[in-house]
Short mmCIF file of C-alpha atoms in Angstrom, two decimals:
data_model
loop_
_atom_site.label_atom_id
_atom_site.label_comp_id
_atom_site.label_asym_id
_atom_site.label_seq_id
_atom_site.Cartn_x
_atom_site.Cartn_y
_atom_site.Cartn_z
CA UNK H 1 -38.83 29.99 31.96
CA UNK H 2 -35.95 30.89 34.08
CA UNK H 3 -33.00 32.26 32.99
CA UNK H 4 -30.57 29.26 33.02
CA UNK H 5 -32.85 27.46 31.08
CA UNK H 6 -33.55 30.10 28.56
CA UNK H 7 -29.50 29.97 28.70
CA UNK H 8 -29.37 25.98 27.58
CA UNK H 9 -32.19 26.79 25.24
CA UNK H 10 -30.19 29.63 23.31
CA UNK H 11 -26.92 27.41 23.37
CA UNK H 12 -29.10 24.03 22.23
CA UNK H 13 -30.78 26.19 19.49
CA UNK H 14 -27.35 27.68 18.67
CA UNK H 15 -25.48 24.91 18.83
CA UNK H 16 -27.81 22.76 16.52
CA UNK H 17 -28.62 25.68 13.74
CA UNK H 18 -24.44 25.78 13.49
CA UNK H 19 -24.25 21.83 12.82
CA UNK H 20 -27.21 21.93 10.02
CA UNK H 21 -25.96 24.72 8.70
CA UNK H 22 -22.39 23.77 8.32
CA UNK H 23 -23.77 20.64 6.91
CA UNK H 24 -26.16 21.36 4.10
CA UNK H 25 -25.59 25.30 3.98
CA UNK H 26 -22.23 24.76 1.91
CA UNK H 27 -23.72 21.99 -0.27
CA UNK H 28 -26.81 23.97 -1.42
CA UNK H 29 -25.15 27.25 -1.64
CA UNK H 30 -22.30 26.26 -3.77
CA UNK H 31 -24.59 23.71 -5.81
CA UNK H 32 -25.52 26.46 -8.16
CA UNK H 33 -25.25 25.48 -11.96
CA UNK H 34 -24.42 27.78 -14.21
CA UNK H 35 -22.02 30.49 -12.65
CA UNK H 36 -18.28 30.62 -13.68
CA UNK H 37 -16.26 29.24 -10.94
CA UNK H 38 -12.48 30.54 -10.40
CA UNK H 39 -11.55 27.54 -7.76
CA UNK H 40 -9.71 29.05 -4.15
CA UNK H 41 -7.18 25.81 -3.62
CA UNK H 42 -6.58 24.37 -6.32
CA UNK H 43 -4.54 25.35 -9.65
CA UNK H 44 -6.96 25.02 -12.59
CA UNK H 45 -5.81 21.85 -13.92
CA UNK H 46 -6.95 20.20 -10.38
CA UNK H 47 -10.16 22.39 -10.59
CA UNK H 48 -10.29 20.64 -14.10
CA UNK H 49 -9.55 16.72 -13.03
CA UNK H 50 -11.55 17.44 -10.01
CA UNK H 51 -14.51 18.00 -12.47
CA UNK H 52 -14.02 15.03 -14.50
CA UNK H 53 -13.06 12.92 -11.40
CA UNK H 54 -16.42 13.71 -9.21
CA UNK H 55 -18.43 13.40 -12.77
CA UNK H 56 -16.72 9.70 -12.78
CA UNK H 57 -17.91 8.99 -9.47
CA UNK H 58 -21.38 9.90 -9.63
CA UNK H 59 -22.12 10.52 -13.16
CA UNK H 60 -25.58 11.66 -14.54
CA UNK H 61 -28.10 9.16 -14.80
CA UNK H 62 -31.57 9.81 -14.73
CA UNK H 63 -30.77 12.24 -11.87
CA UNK H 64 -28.13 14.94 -12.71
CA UNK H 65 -24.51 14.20 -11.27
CA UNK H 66 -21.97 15.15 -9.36
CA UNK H 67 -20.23 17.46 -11.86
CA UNK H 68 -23.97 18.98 -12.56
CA UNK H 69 -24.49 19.71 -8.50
CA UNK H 70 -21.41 21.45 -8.30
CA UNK H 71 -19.45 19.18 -6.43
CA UNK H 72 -15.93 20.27 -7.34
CA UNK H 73 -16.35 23.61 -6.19
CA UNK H 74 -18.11 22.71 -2.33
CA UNK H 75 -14.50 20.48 -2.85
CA UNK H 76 -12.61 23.59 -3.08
CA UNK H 77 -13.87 25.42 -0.77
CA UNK H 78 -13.49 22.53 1.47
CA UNK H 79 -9.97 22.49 0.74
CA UNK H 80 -9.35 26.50 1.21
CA UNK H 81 -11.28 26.78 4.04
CA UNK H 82 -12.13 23.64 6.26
CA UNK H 83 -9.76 20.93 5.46
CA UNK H 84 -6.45 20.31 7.83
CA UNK H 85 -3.14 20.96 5.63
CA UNK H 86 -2.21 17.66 5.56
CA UNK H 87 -5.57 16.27 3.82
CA UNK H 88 -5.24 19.40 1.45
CA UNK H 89 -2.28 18.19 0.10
CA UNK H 90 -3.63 15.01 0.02
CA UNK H 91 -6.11 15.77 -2.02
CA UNK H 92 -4.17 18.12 -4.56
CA UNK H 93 -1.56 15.27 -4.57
CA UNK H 94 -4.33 12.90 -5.54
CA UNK H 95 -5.88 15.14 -8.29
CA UNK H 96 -2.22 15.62 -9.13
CA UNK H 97 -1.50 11.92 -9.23
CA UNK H 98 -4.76 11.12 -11.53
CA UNK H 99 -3.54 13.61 -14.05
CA UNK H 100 0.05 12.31 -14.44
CA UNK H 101 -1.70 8.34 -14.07
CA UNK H 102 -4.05 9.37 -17.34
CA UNK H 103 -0.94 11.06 -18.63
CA UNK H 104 1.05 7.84 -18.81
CA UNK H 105 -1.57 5.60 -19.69
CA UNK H 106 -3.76 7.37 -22.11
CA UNK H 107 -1.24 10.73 -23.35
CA UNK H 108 -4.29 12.85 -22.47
CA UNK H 109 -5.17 14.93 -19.98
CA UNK H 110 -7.49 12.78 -17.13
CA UNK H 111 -10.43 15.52 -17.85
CA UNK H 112 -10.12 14.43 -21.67
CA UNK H 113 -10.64 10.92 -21.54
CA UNK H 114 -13.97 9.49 -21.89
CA UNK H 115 -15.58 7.71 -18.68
CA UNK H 116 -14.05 3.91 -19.30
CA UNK H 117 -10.58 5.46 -19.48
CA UNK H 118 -12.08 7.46 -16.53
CA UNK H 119 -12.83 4.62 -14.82
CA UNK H 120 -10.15 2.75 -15.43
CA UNK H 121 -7.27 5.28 -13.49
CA UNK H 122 -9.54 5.62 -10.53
CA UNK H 123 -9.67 2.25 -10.47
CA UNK H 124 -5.66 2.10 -10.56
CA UNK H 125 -5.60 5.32 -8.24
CA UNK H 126 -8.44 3.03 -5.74
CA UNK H 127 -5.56 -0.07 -6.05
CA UNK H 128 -2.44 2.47 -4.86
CA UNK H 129 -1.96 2.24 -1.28
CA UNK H 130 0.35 5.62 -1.67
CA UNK H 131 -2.60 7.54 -3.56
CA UNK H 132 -5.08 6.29 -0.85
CA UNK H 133 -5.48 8.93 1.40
CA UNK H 134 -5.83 11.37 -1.01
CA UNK H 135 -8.59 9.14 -2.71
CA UNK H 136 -10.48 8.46 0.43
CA UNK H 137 -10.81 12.06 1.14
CA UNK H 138 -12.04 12.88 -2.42
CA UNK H 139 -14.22 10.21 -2.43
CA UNK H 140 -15.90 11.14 1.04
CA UNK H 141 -15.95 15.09 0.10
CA UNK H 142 -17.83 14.32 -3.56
CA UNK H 143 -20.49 11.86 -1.20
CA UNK H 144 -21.19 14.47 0.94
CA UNK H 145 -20.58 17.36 -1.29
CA UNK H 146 -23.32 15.60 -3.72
CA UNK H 147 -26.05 14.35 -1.03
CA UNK H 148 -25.75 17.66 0.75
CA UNK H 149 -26.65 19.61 -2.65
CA UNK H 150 -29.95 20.77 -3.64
CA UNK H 151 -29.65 18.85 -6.51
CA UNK H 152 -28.39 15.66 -4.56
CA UNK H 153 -31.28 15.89 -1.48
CA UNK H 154 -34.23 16.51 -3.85
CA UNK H 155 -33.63 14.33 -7.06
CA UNK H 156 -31.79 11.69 -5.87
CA UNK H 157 -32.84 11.43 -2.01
CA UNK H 158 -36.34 11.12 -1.39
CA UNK H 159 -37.61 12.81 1.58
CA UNK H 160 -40.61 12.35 3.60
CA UNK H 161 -41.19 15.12 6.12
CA UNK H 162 -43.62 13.36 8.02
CA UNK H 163 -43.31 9.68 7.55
CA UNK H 164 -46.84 8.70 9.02
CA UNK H 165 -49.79 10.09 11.57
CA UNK H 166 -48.72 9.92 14.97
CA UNK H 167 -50.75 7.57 16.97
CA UNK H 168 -49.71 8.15 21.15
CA UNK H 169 -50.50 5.58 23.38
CA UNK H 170 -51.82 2.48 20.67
CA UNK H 171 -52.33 -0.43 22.88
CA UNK H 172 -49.39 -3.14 22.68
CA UNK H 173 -52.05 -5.97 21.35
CA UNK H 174 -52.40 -3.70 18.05
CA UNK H 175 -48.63 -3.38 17.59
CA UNK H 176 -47.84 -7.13 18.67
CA UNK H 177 -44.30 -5.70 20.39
CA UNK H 178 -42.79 -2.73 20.67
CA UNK H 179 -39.86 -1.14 17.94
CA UNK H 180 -36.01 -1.91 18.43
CA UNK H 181 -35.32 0.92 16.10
#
């Protein structure tokens, strides 16, 4: 192989190992149930709401949920370490704004209401067009804090690692026409 090739090779292999790890890596390693978690970003009554609020968006079912997959803290760290400052603030202004919405309309703390009342101010927060950037981003985080989890890729993904025998060269008569996709 000669050298510049070897070159691409290393920076291919690099550059690809970096993007899966910075995409699953976070998600798996933070996903870990069971440890005490003293949140980077956020004041502890986000940390809290943040809790409740990614347990209201994907709650446990027959699969475990968001809360369960440690979603709030891959949030965190997300926040303290990745996200721009304006989407930061975002978000704590959103986990701000839920608290003070469950305030007002229930006189208990967001993380203290049961998942109608739940519900029902993220459903208020969704209808806010001032809250929505702060919702959007929480919303996308807990998605892809929860589906990049251990817990989120193996019990509520499937995955099929080889998703048939390879057959080269079948002739087009067997097939009928070729695949768009």
């Amino acid at each position: 192989m000669s050298r510049a090739m070897a070159s691409t090779t290393l920076n291919r292999r690099a550059a690809l190992g970096f993007a899966l790890g910075a995409l699953t890596v976070p998600g798996w390693s933070l996903a870990q149930t069971g440890q005490t978690w003293a949140p980077k970003a956020l004041t502890p009554t986000q940390a809290r709401t943040l809790e409740a609020f990614v347990d209201t968006l994907i709650p446990a079912t027959g699969t475990p949920g968001a809360k369960e997959a440690g979603v709030a803290r891959f949030i965190d760290k997300a926040v303290a370490d990745w996200c721009p400052a304006a989407q930061a603030a975002a978000i704590r202004n959103g986990l701000d704004r839920d608290e003070a919405d469950a305030q007002a309309a229930q006189g208990r703390a967001f993380a203290d209401l049961d998942a109608r009342q739940r519900r029902e101010v993220v459903a208020a927060m969704e209808q806010d067009p001032k809250a929505a950037a702060g919702y959007v981003s929480l919303k996308d985080l807990t998605v892809t804090g929860y589906f990049t989890s251990e817990t989120g890729a193996t019990l509520a993904l499937r995955y099929d690692p080889m998703p048939g025998a390879y057959r080269g060269c079948v002739p087009l008569r067997e097939i009928g026409r070729a695949w768009a996709t």
